[in-house]
CSV table of C-alpha atoms and ligand atoms in Angstrom, one decimal:
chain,number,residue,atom,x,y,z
A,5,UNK,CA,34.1,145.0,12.0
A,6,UNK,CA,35.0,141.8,10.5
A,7,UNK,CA,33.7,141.2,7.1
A,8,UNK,CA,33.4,137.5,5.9
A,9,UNK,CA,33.0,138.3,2.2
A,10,UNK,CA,32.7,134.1,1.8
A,11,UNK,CA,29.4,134.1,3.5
A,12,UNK,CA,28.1,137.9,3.8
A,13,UNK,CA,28.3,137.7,7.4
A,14,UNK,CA,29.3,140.3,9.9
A,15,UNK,CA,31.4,139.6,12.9
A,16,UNK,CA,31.5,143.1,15.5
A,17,UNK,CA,34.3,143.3,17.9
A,18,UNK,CA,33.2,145.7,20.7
A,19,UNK,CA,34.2,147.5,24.0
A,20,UNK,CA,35.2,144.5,26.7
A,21,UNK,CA,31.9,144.6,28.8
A,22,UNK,CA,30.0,146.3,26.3
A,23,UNK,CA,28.4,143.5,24.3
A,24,UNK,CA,25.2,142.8,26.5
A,25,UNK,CA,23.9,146.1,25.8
A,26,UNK,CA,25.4,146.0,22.0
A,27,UNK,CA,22.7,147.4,19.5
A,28,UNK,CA,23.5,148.6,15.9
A,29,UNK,CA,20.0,148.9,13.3
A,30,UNK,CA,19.6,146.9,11.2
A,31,UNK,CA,21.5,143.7,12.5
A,32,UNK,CA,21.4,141.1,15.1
A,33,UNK,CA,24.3,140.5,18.0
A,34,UNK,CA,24.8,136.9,18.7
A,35,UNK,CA,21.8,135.5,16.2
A,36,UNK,CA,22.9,133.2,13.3
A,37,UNK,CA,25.5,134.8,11.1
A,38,UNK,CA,26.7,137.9,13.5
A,39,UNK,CA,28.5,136.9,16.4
A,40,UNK,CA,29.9,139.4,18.8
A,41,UNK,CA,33.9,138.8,19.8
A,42,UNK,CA,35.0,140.2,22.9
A,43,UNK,CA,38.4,142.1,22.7
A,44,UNK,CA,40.5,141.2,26.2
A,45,UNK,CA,41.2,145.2,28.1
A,46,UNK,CA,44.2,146.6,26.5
A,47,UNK,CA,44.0,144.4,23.3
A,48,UNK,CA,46.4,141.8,24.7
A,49,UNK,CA,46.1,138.2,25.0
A,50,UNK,CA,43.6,136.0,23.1
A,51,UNK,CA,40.2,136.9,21.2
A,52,UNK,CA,37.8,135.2,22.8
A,53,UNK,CA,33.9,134.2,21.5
A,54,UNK,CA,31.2,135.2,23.4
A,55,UNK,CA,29.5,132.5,21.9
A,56,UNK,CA,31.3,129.9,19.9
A,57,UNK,CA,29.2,130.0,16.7
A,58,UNK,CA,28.6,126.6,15.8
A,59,UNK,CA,25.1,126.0,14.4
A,60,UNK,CA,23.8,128.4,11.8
A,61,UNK,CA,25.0,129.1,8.3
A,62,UNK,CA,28.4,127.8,7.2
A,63,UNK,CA,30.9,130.4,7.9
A,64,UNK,CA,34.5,130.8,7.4
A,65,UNK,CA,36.6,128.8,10.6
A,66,UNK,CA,36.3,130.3,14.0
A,67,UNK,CA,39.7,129.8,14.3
A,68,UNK,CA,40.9,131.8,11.0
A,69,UNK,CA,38.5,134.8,11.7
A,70,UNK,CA,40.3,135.0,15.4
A,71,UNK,CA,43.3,135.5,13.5
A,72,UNK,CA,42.0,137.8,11.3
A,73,UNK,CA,40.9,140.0,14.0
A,74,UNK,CA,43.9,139.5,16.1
A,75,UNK,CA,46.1,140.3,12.8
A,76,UNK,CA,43.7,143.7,12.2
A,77,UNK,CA,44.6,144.8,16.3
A,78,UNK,CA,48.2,143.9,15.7
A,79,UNK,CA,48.4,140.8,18.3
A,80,UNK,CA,48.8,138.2,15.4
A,81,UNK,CA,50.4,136.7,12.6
A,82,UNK,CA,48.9,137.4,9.0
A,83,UNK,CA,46.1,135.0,7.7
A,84,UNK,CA,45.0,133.4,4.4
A,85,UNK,CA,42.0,133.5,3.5
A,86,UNK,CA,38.9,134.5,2.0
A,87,UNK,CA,37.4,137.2,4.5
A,88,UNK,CA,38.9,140.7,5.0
A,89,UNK,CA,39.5,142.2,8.2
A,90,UNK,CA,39.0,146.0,8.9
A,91,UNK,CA,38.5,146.9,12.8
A,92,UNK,CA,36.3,149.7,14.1
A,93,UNK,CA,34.2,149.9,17.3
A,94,UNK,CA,30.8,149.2,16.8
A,95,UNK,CA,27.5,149.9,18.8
A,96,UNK,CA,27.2,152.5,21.0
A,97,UNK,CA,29.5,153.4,24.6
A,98,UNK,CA,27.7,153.8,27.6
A,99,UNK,CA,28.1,157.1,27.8
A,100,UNK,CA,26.5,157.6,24.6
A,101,UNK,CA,27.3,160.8,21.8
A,102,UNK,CA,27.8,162.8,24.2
A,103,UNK,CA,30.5,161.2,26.4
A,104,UNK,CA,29.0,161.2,29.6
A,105,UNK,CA,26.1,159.8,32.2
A,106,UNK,CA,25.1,161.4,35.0
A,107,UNK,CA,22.5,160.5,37.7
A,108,UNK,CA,24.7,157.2,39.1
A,109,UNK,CA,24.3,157.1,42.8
A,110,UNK,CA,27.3,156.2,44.3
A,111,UNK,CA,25.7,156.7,48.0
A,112,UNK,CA,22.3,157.0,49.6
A,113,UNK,CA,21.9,161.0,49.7
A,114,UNK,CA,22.0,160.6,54.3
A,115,UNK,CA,24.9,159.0,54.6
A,116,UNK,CA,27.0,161.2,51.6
A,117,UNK,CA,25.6,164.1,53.7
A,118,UNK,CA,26.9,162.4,56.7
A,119,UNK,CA,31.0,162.4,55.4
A,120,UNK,CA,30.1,165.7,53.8
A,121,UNK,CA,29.7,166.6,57.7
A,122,UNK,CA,32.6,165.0,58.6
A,123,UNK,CA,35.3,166.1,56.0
A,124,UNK,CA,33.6,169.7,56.5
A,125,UNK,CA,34.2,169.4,60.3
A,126,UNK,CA,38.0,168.3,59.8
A,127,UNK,CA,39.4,170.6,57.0
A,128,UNK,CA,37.5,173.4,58.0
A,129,UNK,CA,40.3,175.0,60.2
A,130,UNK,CA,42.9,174.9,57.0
A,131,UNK,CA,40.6,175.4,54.5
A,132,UNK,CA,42.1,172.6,52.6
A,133,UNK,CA,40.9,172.7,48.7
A,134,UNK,CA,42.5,169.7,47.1
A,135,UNK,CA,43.2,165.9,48.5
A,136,UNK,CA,45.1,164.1,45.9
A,137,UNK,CA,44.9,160.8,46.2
A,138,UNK,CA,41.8,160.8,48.6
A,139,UNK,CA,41.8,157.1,48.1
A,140,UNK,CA,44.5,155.9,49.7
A,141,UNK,CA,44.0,158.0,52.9
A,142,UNK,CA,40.7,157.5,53.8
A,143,UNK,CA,38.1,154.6,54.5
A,144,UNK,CA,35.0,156.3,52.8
A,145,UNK,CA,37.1,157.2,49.9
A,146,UNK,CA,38.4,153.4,49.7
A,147,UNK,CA,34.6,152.2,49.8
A,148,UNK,CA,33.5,155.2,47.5
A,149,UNK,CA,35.6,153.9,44.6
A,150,UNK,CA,34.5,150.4,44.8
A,151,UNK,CA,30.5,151.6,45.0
A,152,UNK,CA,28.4,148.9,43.1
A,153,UNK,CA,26.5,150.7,40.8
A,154,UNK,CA,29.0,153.0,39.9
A,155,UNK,CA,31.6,150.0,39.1
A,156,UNK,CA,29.5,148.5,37.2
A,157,UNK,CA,28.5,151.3,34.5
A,158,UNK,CA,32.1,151.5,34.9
A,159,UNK,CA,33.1,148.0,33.7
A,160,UNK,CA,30.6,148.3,30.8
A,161,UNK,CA,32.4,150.8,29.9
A,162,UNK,CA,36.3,150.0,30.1
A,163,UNK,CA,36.1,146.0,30.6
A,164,UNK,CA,36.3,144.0,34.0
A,165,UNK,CA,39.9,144.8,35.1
A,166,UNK,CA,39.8,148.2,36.6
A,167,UNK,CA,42.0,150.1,38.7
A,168,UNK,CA,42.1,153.6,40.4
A,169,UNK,CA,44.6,155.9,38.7
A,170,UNK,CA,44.3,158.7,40.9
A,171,UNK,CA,41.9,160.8,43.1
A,172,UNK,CA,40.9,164.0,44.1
A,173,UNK,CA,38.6,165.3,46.7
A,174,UNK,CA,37.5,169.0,46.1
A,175,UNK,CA,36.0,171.1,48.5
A,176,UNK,CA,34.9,174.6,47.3
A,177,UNK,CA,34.6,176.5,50.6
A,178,UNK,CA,31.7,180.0,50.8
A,179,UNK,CA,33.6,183.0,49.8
A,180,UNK,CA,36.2,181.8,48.4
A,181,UNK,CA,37.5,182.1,44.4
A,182,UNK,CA,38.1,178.5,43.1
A,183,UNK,CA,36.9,178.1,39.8
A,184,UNK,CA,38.4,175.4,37.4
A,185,UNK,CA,38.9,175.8,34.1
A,186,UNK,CA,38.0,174.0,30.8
A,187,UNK,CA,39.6,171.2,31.3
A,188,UNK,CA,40.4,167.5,29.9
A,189,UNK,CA,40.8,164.5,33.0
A,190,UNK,CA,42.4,161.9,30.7
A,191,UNK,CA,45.9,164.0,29.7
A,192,UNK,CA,48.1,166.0,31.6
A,193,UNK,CA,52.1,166.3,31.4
A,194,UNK,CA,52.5,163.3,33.3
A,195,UNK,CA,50.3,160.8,31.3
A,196,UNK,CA,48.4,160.5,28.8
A,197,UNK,CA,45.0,158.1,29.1
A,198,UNK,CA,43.5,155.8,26.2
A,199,UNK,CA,39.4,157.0,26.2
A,200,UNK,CA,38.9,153.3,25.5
A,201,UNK,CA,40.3,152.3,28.4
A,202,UNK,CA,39.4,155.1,31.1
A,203,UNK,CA,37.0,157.0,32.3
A,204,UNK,CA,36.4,159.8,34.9
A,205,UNK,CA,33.9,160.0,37.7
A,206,UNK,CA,32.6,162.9,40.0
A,207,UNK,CA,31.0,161.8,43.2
A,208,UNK,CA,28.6,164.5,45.0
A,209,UNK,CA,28.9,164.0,48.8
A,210,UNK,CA,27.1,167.2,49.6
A,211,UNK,CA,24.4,168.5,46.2
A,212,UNK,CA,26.2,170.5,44.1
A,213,UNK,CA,24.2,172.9,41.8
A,214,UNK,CA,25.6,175.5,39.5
A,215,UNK,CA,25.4,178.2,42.4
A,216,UNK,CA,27.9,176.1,44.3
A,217,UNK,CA,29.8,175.1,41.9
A,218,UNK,CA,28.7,171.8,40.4
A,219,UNK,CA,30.9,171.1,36.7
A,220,UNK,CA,29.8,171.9,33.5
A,221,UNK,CA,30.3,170.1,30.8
A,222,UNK,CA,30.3,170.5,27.1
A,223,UNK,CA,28.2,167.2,25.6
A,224,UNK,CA,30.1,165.7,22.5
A,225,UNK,CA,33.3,167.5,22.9
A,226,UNK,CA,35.6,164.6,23.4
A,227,UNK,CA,34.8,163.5,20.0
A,228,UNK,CA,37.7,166.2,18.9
A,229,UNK,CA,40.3,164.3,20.9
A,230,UNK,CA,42.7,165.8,23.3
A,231,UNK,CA,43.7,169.2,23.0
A,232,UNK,CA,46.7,171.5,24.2
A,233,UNK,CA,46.6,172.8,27.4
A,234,UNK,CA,48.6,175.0,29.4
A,235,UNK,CA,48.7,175.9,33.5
A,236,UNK,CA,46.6,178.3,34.9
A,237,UNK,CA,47.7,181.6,36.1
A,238,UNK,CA,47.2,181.3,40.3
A,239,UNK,CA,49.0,181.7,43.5
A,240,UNK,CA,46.2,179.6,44.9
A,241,UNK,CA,47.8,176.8,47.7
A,242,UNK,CA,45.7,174.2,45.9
A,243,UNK,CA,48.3,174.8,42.7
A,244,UNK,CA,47.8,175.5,39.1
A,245,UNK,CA,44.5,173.7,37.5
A,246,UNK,CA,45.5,173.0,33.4
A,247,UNK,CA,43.2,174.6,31.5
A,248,UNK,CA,42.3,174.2,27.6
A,249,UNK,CA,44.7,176.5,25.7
A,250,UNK,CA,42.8,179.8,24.1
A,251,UNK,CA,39.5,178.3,26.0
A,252,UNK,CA,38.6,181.8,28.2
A,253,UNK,CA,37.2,180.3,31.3
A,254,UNK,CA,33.6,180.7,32.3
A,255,UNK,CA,30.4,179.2,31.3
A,256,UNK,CA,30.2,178.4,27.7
A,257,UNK,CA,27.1,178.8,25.1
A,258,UNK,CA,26.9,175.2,24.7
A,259,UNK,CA,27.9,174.2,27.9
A,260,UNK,CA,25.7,172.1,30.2
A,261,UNK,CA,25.4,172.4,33.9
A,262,UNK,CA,25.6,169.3,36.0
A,263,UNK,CA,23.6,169.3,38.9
A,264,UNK,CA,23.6,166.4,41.0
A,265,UNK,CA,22.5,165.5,44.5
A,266,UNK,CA,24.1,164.0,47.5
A,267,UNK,CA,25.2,160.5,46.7
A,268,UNK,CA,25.1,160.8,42.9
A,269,UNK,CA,27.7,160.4,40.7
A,270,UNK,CA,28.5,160.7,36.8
A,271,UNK,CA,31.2,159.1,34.7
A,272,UNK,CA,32.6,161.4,31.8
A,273,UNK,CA,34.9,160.4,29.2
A,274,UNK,CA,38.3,161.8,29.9
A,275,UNK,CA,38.5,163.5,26.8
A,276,UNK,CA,35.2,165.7,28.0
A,277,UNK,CA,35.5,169.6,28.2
A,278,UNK,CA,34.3,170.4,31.7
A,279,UNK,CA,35.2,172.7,34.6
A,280,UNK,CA,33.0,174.3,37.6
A,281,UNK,CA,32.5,177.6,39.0
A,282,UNK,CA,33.4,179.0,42.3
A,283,UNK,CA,31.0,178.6,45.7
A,284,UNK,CA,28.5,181.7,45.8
A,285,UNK,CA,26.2,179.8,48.6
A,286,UNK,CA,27.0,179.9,52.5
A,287,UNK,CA,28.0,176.0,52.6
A,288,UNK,CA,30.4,174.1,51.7
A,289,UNK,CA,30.3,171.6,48.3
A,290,UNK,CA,32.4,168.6,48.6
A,291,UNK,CA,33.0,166.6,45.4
A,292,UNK,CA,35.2,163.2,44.6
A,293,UNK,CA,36.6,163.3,41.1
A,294,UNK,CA,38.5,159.6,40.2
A,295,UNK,CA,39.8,158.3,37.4
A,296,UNK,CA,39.1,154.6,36.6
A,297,UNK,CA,41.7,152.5,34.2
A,298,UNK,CA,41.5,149.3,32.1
A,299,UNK,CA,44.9,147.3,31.5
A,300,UNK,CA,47.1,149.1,28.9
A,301,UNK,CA,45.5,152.6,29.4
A,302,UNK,CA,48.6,155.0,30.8
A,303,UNK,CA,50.7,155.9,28.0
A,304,UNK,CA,53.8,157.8,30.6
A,305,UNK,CA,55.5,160.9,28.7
A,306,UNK,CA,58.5,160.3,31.1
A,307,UNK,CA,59.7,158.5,33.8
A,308,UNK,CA,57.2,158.5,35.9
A,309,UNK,CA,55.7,155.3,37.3
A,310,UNK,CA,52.2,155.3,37.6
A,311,UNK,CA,50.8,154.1,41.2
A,312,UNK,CA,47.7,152.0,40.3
A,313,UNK,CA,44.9,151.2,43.3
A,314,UNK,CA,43.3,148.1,41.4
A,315,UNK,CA,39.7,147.3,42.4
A,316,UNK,CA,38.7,144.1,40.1
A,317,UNK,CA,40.5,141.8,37.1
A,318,UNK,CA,43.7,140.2,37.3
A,319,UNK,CA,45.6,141.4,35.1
A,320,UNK,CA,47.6,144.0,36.9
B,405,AKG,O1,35.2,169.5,41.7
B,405,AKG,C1,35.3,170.3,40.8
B,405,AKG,O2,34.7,171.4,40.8
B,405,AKG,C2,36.0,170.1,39.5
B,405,AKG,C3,36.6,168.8,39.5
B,405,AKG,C4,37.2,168.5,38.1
B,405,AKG,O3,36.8,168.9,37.1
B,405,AKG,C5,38.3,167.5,38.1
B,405,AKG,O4,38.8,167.2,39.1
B,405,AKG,O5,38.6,167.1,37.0
C-alpha cells in the first residue's frame, strides 16, 4: 500500500488481474482518492494506472507516486517527496484464506468421461501411472490447459501472461498401491515457484472421490510457506513422489477431501499441503495435475533450463 500522507489518500497495488474483484472494508477501489495500480507479472517494466486519476481531490503527482511504488518493488530510482511508500498485497486472492477453489469445470462431465475411456483403453496394457508432460504429447491435454473457464480464474489469479510449466497425467489403476504423499506442487529440487506468480491445477477426467483416490488438501497451509521435503521410499516404476519431511502420510485431522466430478477442476496454491490415496474401487481414476506460471515465477536451483508451454501474454 501506498500512503500519501500529503492528502490521506490510499493508493493499493494488487495481484495483476486481480483488481476487478478487489474488495478491502472499509474503502473504495477506483472512487476519488483510492486508485488501484496494477503491478506488470513478475514486477518488471512500468506501473501502470488502471485509471489515470485525474478529477477528485488534489493528490500528490501520478507521476511521483509511480515512482514511489516502483522504488518500494525495487524497479526504480529513489523519489522526493511528501508521501511514503510501504508495499503489501492488498484485497483478497482468488483462492481465498484457504489457498484453493475447487468446482471449476474444465470439461463437460460426457466428453471428460469420453478421454477417460480413451486414455483407459490405451495404457491399460502397461499400466502406465505417470505422463509427465501430458501436454506436449497429446491433443486433449493441449486443449485441456487452455480450457476457458479454467484460464481465466487462472489469470485472476497470476496476471494475463501465462505459461504451462509442466504436466502430469495420473492414473490410479483398481488394486494397485499408489498413494502420494503430503506434498507441496510449487518446489522441488529442480525449481523453486513464486506463489504470486503460479498456481496448480487438478483436472478430473473420470470423478474422483476419496474412495478412488481424489486429493486431500489441508485449507490454509500454504500460509507457512514452503517446507523441507525429502523422496519417498518406493520401488514403484512411476518413481519417488517428494513428500513433506516428518509429515507421516495418510489422511490428516484437518485435512479436507476433494471430491470432484468428471470435467471439474480446482486450482491450489503451490505452497498447499495435499496428497491422495490409493484406488479401492474397480475403475480406473484419471486426473491432470498442471502447473500454470506468470513471467518471473521459476527461481532454477541449478542449471536446469526450464521448458515453458506458453498459452497467453507476450512476454515470454
Ligand atoms: O493425482 C493425484 O492423485 C495426485 C496429484 C498431485 O498431487 C500432484 O500431481 O501434485
Amino acid at each position: 500500500m501506498l500512503h500519501d500522507t500529503c492528502n490521506g489518500q490510499a493508493y493499493f497495488l494488487t495481484p495483476p488481474g486481480t483488481a476487478r474483484n478487489w474488495q478491502q472494508d472499509g474503502t473504495q477501489a477506483l472512487g476519488p482518492g483510492s486508485w488501484v495500480v496494477l503491478a506488470p507479472p513478475g514486477w518488471r517494466g512500468l506501473l501502470r494506472w488502471l485509471h489515470d486519476p485525474t478529477g477528485g481531490p488534489p493528490h500528490t503527482r501520478t507521476d511521483d507516486l509511480a515512482r514511489s511504488l516502483a522504488t518500494a518493488v525495487g524497479t526504480g530510482e529513489d523519489t522526493e517527496g511528501c508521501h511514503t511508500a510501504e508495499i503489501r498485497y492488498a484485497g483478497p486472492s482468488p483462492l481465498g484464506e484457504s489457498g484453493y477453489r475447487t468446482g471449476l469445470e474444465w470439461n463437460t462431465d460426457g466428453l471428460a468421461r469420453a478421454r477417460a475411456a480413451e486414455i483407459i483403453t490405451e495404457h491399460r496394457a502397461g499400466q502406465t501411472e505417470v505422463v509427465r508432460g501430458a501436454h506436449l504429447l497429446f491433443d486433449w491435454a493441449a486443449h485441456a490447459v487452455r480450457s476457458p473457464d479454467l484460464l481465466r480464474v487462472v489469470q485472476e489469479t497470476i496476471g494475463g501472461s501465462v505459461a504451462v510449466e509442466n504436466t502430469f497425467l495420473m492414473i490410479k489403476w483398481p488394486g494397485r498401491d499408489f498413494p502420494v504423499p503430503w506434498h507441496q506442487d510449487g518446489t522441488n529440487p529442480r525449481m523453486q515457484l513464486d506463489p504470486e506468480l503460479s498456481v496448480a491445477a487438478w483436472l478430473a477426467l473420470t470423478d474422483a472421490t476419496s474412495i478412488n483416490g481424489c486429493l486431500q488438501v489441508i485449507p490454509g497451509s500454504h500460509a507457512a510457506g514452503y517446507l523441507d521435503y525429502g523422496r519417498e521410499e518406493s520401488d514403484a516404476r512411476r518413481g519417488k513422489a517428494l513428500g513433506i519431511q516428518g509429515m507421516p502420510d495418510g489422511p490428516h485431522s484437518q485435512g479436507v477431501w476433494l471430491p470432484l466430478d468428471a470435467g471439474q477442476a480446482c486450482l491450489m496454491d503451490v505452497r498447499l499441503l495435499h496428497r491422495s490415496d490409493s484406488n479401492m474401487t474397480v475403475g480406473a481414476r484419471v486426473g491432470l495435475n498442471i502447473r500454470y506460471v506468470a513471467p518471473g515465477a521459476i527461481r532454477l536451483s541449478g542449471p536446469h533450463s526450464p521448458s515453458l508451454y506458453p498459452l497467453t501474454g507476450s512476454d515470454w
